[in-house]
């Protein structure tokens, strides 16, 4: 159970849906897929060529492969595993302090525009430079550090940043096109276009030496109760990753619209949050009941990175 990097050597892939929700087509050569995420792609094999479907684990400890062929028994070359990447300072977001400062220097007016539905400026900036991150709503949201004196919190991210334009650890220097969350644009607007009425902030926390994983420093067995959503409300969920790992955060029952500067926003049930990253998501609390909300690395979930969202 891991993240995988997927590619089909010799074929490009046009991604048309993320987590089953249609997006505007984007053509890539590789994508990283977190546990529980799904991507739908269209490929166009040439003639009767044979291809290898290659999924390499993020830590490069192994791979699975399949074969796409018109003739039983044929095989294509199988790539070798690429070397594992060290989770150095930049992988955990420590070199992003300067980028974070730039975002903070954006005027509040720009940030307000970004939370509106018209993203012309953000898109322009994206196209000017792939490495440039547009100003996002989350950039102007103050990050609080409550509960961080707990034993379950071995570290905090002092200056979390948006990393939606990064392919992730180990894929930084790949020469072909790799999908990033910044590429995802919804195929059409979603029914609820209200701005959020309130913002809820949750930190992804951990203590790797003690193998503790939690939200806001509290394991599931330590929390007082549910996370209350009011039925019918529109809210913004801000996730801040204070750990050195990627976590695929999964909400049951309701969609999360990723605020990546595009409109329509991509709609997902699983958001992979990079080390030292902060992301914001819009949620319409349109489904009454109790819903699981957890990291989809099941060993993290079992260790305590799990909460119940209750819509009432
Ligand atoms: Cu996790």
Tab-separated table of C-alpha atoms and ligand atoms in Angstrom:
chain	number	residue	atom	x	y	z
A	1	UNK	CA	0.000	0.000	0.000
A	2	UNK	CA	1.720	3.036	-1.227
A	3	UNK	CA	1.697	5.823	-3.703
A	4	UNK	CA	2.531	4.799	-7.259
A	5	UNK	CA	4.010	6.649	-10.206
A	6	UNK	CA	2.324	5.413	-13.353
A	7	UNK	CA	3.410	5.656	-16.950
A	8	UNK	CA	3.156	3.812	-20.248
A	9	UNK	CA	6.492	4.244	-22.047
A	10	UNK	CA	5.847	5.378	-25.628
A	11	UNK	CA	2.313	6.592	-24.964
A	12	UNK	CA	0.950	9.860	-23.648
A	13	UNK	CA	-2.132	9.817	-21.452
A	14	UNK	CA	-4.991	12.286	-21.487
A	15	UNK	CA	-6.464	12.545	-18.028
A	16	UNK	CA	-10.218	13.162	-18.201
A	17	UNK	CA	-11.411	12.500	-14.645
A	18	UNK	CA	-10.041	12.650	-11.121
A	19	UNK	CA	-11.746	10.618	-8.397
A	20	UNK	CA	-14.454	9.839	-10.946
A	21	UNK	CA	-15.284	13.518	-11.463
A	22	UNK	CA	-14.792	14.941	-14.961
A	23	UNK	CA	-11.982	17.414	-15.532
A	24	UNK	CA	-10.873	19.393	-18.552
A	25	UNK	CA	-8.570	17.023	-20.460
A	26	UNK	CA	-4.886	17.358	-19.659
A	27	UNK	CA	-2.194	15.357	-21.433
A	28	UNK	CA	0.736	13.988	-19.458
A	29	UNK	CA	3.372	11.257	-19.660
A	30	UNK	CA	3.199	10.217	-16.004
A	31	UNK	CA	1.116	10.730	-12.901
A	32	UNK	CA	1.530	9.998	-9.225
A	33	UNK	CA	-1.511	8.334	-7.714
A	34	UNK	CA	-2.095	8.351	-3.970
A	35	UNK	CA	-3.847	5.586	-2.113
A	36	UNK	CA	-7.625	5.808	-2.809
A	37	UNK	CA	-7.304	8.332	-5.632
A	38	UNK	CA	-8.457	7.454	-9.132
A	39	UNK	CA	-7.651	8.953	-12.492
A	40	UNK	CA	-9.347	8.143	-15.788
A	41	UNK	CA	-7.126	8.434	-18.841
A	42	UNK	CA	-7.533	8.015	-22.584
A	43	UNK	CA	-4.650	6.480	-24.498
A	44	UNK	CA	-4.211	5.898	-28.209
A	45	UNK	CA	-2.022	2.863	-28.908
A	46	UNK	CA	-0.360	2.942	-32.304
A	47	UNK	CA	-1.113	0.089	-34.683
A	48	UNK	CA	-0.512	-3.280	-33.096
A	49	UNK	CA	2.355	-2.101	-30.903
A	50	UNK	CA	2.803	-3.626	-27.462
A	51	UNK	CA	3.168	-1.436	-24.392
A	52	UNK	CA	4.127	-1.875	-20.751
A	53	UNK	CA	1.854	-0.343	-18.123
A	54	UNK	CA	4.340	0.542	-15.410
A	55	UNK	CA	3.497	1.481	-11.825
A	56	UNK	CA	6.505	2.183	-9.653
A	57	UNK	CA	6.090	2.607	-5.907
A	58	UNK	CA	6.961	6.082	-4.657
A	59	UNK	CA	9.770	4.737	-2.475
A	60	UNK	CA	11.077	2.761	-5.470
A	61	UNK	CA	10.976	-0.490	-3.523
A	62	UNK	CA	9.130	-2.277	-6.309
A	63	UNK	CA	6.732	-2.050	-9.206
A	64	UNK	CA	3.787	-3.751	-10.808
A	65	UNK	CA	3.383	-3.929	-14.529
A	66	UNK	CA	0.898	-5.003	-17.096
A	67	UNK	CA	1.038	-5.450	-20.822
A	68	UNK	CA	-1.172	-3.830	-23.435
A	69	UNK	CA	-1.035	-5.879	-26.621
A	70	UNK	CA	-3.072	-7.171	-29.501
A	71	UNK	CA	-1.444	-10.573	-29.362
A	72	UNK	CA	-1.249	-12.977	-26.448
A	73	UNK	CA	2.282	-13.613	-25.224
A	74	UNK	CA	3.878	-10.450	-26.523
A	75	UNK	CA	5.728	-8.161	-24.115
A	76	UNK	CA	7.338	-4.746	-24.314
A	77	UNK	CA	10.483	-3.621	-22.514
A	78	UNK	CA	10.064	-3.214	-18.781
A	79	UNK	CA	11.732	-0.078	-17.396
A	80	UNK	CA	14.144	-0.378	-14.494
A	81	UNK	CA	13.232	1.178	-11.165
A	82	UNK	CA	14.486	4.708	-10.787
A	83	UNK	CA	16.637	5.360	-7.710
A	84	UNK	CA	14.827	6.319	-4.511
A	85	UNK	CA	14.781	9.981	-3.666
A	86	UNK	CA	16.090	11.265	-0.395
A	87	UNK	CA	13.531	13.123	1.613
A	88	UNK	CA	15.822	16.105	1.985
A	89	UNK	CA	15.005	19.592	3.132
A	90	UNK	CA	13.401	20.615	-0.123
A	91	UNK	CA	11.243	17.477	-0.286
A	92	UNK	CA	9.727	18.399	3.050
A	93	UNK	CA	9.119	21.952	1.946
A	94	UNK	CA	11.919	23.677	3.825
A	95	UNK	CA	13.195	25.519	0.769
A	96	UNK	CA	9.814	27.093	0.202
A	97	UNK	CA	10.101	29.793	2.801
A	98	UNK	CA	10.896	32.393	0.171
A	99	UNK	CA	7.919	31.389	-1.980
A	100	UNK	CA	5.743	31.597	1.088
A	101	UNK	CA	6.953	35.123	1.794
A	102	UNK	CA	6.132	36.150	-1.744
A	103	UNK	CA	2.582	34.906	-1.342
A	104	UNK	CA	2.219	36.778	1.911
A	105	UNK	CA	3.309	39.966	0.186
A	106	UNK	CA	0.437	39.683	-2.277
A	107	UNK	CA	-2.126	42.324	-1.492
A	108	UNK	CA	-5.312	41.126	0.223
A	109	UNK	CA	-7.216	42.335	-2.839
A	110	UNK	CA	-5.474	39.799	-5.046
A	111	UNK	CA	-6.245	37.033	-2.620
A	112	UNK	CA	-9.865	38.091	-2.492
A	113	UNK	CA	-10.041	37.906	-6.268
A	114	UNK	CA	-8.748	34.369	-6.134
A	115	UNK	CA	-11.560	33.304	-3.838
A	116	UNK	CA	-13.985	34.658	-6.385
A	117	UNK	CA	-14.907	32.577	-9.376
A	118	UNK	CA	-12.909	34.370	-12.018
A	119	UNK	CA	-9.397	33.077	-12.118
A	120	UNK	CA	-7.913	34.911	-15.079
A	121	UNK	CA	-4.983	36.278	-13.120
A	122	UNK	CA	-4.119	32.953	-11.518
A	123	UNK	CA	-4.201	31.177	-14.852
A	124	UNK	CA	-2.055	33.816	-16.488
A	125	UNK	CA	0.545	33.420	-13.795
A	126	UNK	CA	0.459	29.656	-14.123
A	127	UNK	CA	1.142	29.817	-17.827
A	128	UNK	CA	3.941	32.329	-17.483
A	129	UNK	CA	5.978	29.843	-15.507
A	130	UNK	CA	5.174	26.314	-14.495
A	131	UNK	CA	7.091	26.750	-11.265
A	132	UNK	CA	5.246	29.884	-10.244
A	133	UNK	CA	2.356	29.295	-7.891
A	134	UNK	CA	-0.614	31.651	-8.201
A	135	UNK	CA	-1.917	33.329	-5.083
A	136	UNK	CA	-4.581	31.116	-3.574
A	137	UNK	CA	-7.241	31.663	-0.900
A	138	UNK	CA	-5.216	29.517	1.480
A	139	UNK	CA	-2.267	31.918	1.229
A	140	UNK	CA	-4.110	34.618	3.151
A	141	UNK	CA	-5.523	32.327	5.830
A	142	UNK	CA	-3.584	32.582	9.107
A	143	UNK	CA	-2.207	29.238	10.211
A	144	UNK	CA	-2.740	28.562	13.904
A	145	UNK	CA	-0.638	26.170	15.934
A	146	UNK	CA	-2.955	24.939	18.680
A	147	UNK	CA	-2.417	21.568	20.331
A	148	UNK	CA	1.186	21.471	19.268
A	149	UNK	CA	2.658	20.940	22.685
A	150	UNK	CA	1.408	17.373	22.628
A	151	UNK	CA	3.641	14.294	22.472
A	152	UNK	CA	1.947	13.257	19.234
A	153	UNK	CA	3.363	16.337	17.524
A	154	UNK	CA	7.069	15.846	16.951
A	155	UNK	CA	7.339	18.762	14.540
A	156	UNK	CA	5.350	21.610	13.105
A	157	UNK	CA	5.614	23.343	9.793
A	158	UNK	CA	6.340	26.954	10.690
A	159	UNK	CA	5.689	28.268	7.233
A	160	UNK	CA	3.548	25.827	5.221
A	161	UNK	CA	3.103	26.715	1.558
A	162	UNK	CA	1.034	25.748	-1.458
A	163	UNK	CA	2.736	22.941	-3.356
A	164	UNK	CA	0.003	22.141	-5.872
A	165	UNK	CA	2.357	22.876	-8.772
A	166	UNK	CA	4.917	20.291	-7.655
A	167	UNK	CA	4.828	16.688	-8.873
A	168	UNK	CA	6.152	15.410	-5.561
A	169	UNK	CA	9.278	13.891	-4.071
A	170	UNK	CA	11.375	11.983	-6.593
A	171	UNK	CA	9.631	13.453	-9.627
A	172	UNK	CA	11.077	16.969	-9.440
A	173	UNK	CA	13.643	16.452	-12.175
A	174	UNK	CA	11.731	14.187	-14.531
A	175	UNK	CA	12.067	15.517	-18.079
A	176	UNK	CA	8.617	14.510	-19.340
A	177	UNK	CA	5.196	15.853	-18.344
A	178	UNK	CA	4.023	14.812	-14.889
A	179	UNK	CA	0.519	15.610	-13.671
A	180	UNK	CA	0.269	18.099	-10.800
A	181	UNK	CA	-2.844	19.179	-8.868
A	182	UNK	CA	-2.425	22.604	-10.427
A	183	UNK	CA	-3.360	21.004	-13.793
A	184	UNK	CA	-6.795	19.904	-12.589
A	185	UNK	CA	-9.726	22.030	-13.759
A	186	UNK	CA	-13.302	20.870	-13.329
A	187	UNK	CA	-15.139	20.052	-16.544
A	188	UNK	CA	-18.168	22.050	-15.456
A	189	UNK	CA	-19.320	24.099	-12.449
A	190	UNK	CA	-20.684	22.240	-9.432
A	191	UNK	CA	-24.211	23.029	-8.240
A	192	UNK	CA	-23.283	24.908	-5.040
A	193	UNK	CA	-21.427	28.114	-5.906
A	194	UNK	CA	-21.831	29.860	-2.538
A	195	UNK	CA	-18.699	31.224	-0.900
A	196	UNK	CA	-17.755	29.479	2.349
A	197	UNK	CA	-19.489	30.653	5.522
A	198	UNK	CA	-16.681	29.533	7.819
A	199	UNK	CA	-13.197	28.059	7.770
A	200	UNK	CA	-12.101	24.966	9.630
A	201	UNK	CA	-8.399	24.257	10.039
A	202	UNK	CA	-6.957	20.801	10.699
A	203	UNK	CA	-3.302	19.876	11.021
A	204	UNK	CA	-1.902	16.526	9.959
A	205	UNK	CA	0.405	15.638	12.808
A	206	UNK	CA	2.725	12.855	13.795
A	207	UNK	CA	5.588	11.570	15.824
A	208	UNK	CA	7.472	9.133	13.621
A	209	UNK	CA	9.716	7.803	16.386
A	210	UNK	CA	6.719	6.757	18.431
A	211	UNK	CA	4.682	5.873	15.353
A	212	UNK	CA	1.867	8.227	16.284
A	213	UNK	CA	-0.345	9.767	13.623
A	214	UNK	CA	-3.183	12.163	14.283
A	215	UNK	CA	-5.136	15.283	13.415
A	216	UNK	CA	-4.229	18.311	15.553
A	217	UNK	CA	-2.029	16.166	17.759
A	218	UNK	CA	-4.876	13.982	18.990
A	219	UNK	CA	-5.265	10.344	18.062
A	220	UNK	CA	-8.808	9.201	17.341
A	221	UNK	CA	-8.956	7.577	20.787
A	222	UNK	CA	-8.087	10.933	22.390
A	223	UNK	CA	-10.555	13.257	20.691
A	224	UNK	CA	-13.632	14.563	22.468
A	225	UNK	CA	-16.057	13.798	19.710
A	226	UNK	CA	-17.111	14.452	16.209
A	227	UNK	CA	-16.193	17.261	13.827
A	228	UNK	CA	-19.575	18.989	13.453
A	229	UNK	CA	-20.769	20.198	10.059
A	230	UNK	CA	-24.113	22.002	9.874
A	231	UNK	CA	-26.417	20.418	7.326
A	232	UNK	CA	-26.625	22.670	4.280
A	233	UNK	CA	-23.645	24.848	5.122
A	234	UNK	CA	-20.778	25.678	2.817
A	235	UNK	CA	-17.402	25.583	4.514
A	236	UNK	CA	-13.738	25.817	3.771
A	237	UNK	CA	-11.470	23.115	5.150
A	238	UNK	CA	-7.795	24.035	5.469
A	239	UNK	CA	-5.371	21.133	5.847
A	240	UNK	CA	-1.841	21.793	7.063
A	241	UNK	CA	0.707	18.988	6.922
A	242	UNK	CA	3.103	19.236	9.875
A	243	UNK	CA	4.775	15.913	9.059
A	244	UNK	CA	7.509	14.845	6.667
A	245	UNK	CA	5.245	12.428	4.785
A	246	UNK	CA	2.563	12.695	2.130
A	247	UNK	CA	-0.914	11.862	3.439
A	248	UNK	CA	-3.904	10.994	1.212
A	249	UNK	CA	-6.754	12.565	3.177
A	250	UNK	CA	-10.102	11.008	2.381
A	251	UNK	CA	-13.595	12.281	3.193
A	252	UNK	CA	-16.615	10.022	2.897
A	253	UNK	CA	-20.067	11.266	1.971
A	254	UNK	CA	-19.261	14.684	0.505
A	255	UNK	CA	-17.036	16.117	-2.177
A	256	UNK	CA	-14.103	18.416	-1.552
A	257	UNK	CA	-13.447	21.114	-4.164
A	258	UNK	CA	-9.736	21.815	-4.334
A	259	UNK	CA	-8.992	25.550	-4.354
A	260	UNK	CA	-6.120	25.472	-6.831
A	261	UNK	CA	-6.855	28.822	-8.458
A	262	UNK	CA	-8.925	27.366	-11.295
A	263	UNK	CA	-12.632	27.518	-11.892
A	264	UNK	CA	-14.465	25.205	-12.048
A	265	UNK	CA	-12.506	23.686	-9.189
A	266	UNK	CA	-11.618	20.005	-9.412
A	267	UNK	CA	-13.777	17.927	-7.097
A	268	UNK	CA	-12.165	15.078	-5.150
A	269	UNK	CA	-12.770	12.589	-2.372
A	270	UNK	CA	-9.066	12.140	-1.628
A	271	UNK	CA	-6.521	14.933	-1.403
A	272	UNK	CA	-2.854	14.055	-1.138
A	273	UNK	CA	-1.135	16.640	1.064
A	274	UNK	CA	2.640	16.999	0.705
A	275	UNK	CA	5.032	17.591	3.592
A	276	UNK	CA	4.832	21.167	4.862
A	277	UNK	CA	1.974	21.880	2.477
A	278	UNK	CA	-1.264	23.703	3.184
A	279	UNK	CA	-4.335	23.229	0.997
A	280	UNK	CA	-7.870	24.559	1.128
A	281	UNK	CA	-11.025	22.772	0.091
A	282	UNK	CA	-14.629	23.866	-0.250
A	283	UNK	CA	-17.287	21.478	1.010
A	284	UNK	CA	-21.070	21.576	0.770
A	285	UNK	CA	-22.433	19.732	3.800
A	286	UNK	CA	-25.219	18.161	1.788
A	287	UNK	CA	-25.300	14.642	3.271
A	288	UNK	CA	-26.705	14.086	6.765
A	289	UNK	CA	-25.070	11.548	9.000
A	290	UNK	CA	-21.693	10.433	10.323
A	291	UNK	CA	-18.845	10.197	7.840
A	292	UNK	CA	-15.320	8.843	8.135
A	293	UNK	CA	-12.552	11.347	7.554
A	294	UNK	CA	-9.055	9.897	7.581
A	295	UNK	CA	-5.659	9.366	6.071
A	296	UNK	CA	-5.995	6.562	3.543
A	297	UNK	CA	-2.637	5.040	4.423
A	298	UNK	CA	-4.395	2.490	6.566
A	299	UNK	CA	-1.524	2.134	9.023
A	300	UNK	CA	-1.748	5.889	9.669
A	301	UNK	CA	-5.495	5.624	10.053
A	302	UNK	CA	-5.169	2.773	12.537
A	303	UNK	CA	-2.539	4.712	14.479
A	304	UNK	CA	-5.020	7.537	14.986
A	305	UNK	CA	-5.241	9.761	11.904
A	306	UNK	CA	-9.002	9.378	11.794
A	307	UNK	CA	-11.984	11.546	12.736
A	308	UNK	CA	-15.732	11.386	12.351
A	309	UNK	CA	-17.432	14.245	10.517
A	310	UNK	CA	-21.057	14.522	11.591
A	311	UNK	CA	-23.518	16.462	9.448
A	312	UNK	CA	-26.627	17.492	11.380
B	1	LIG	CU1	-1.070	9.444	6.611
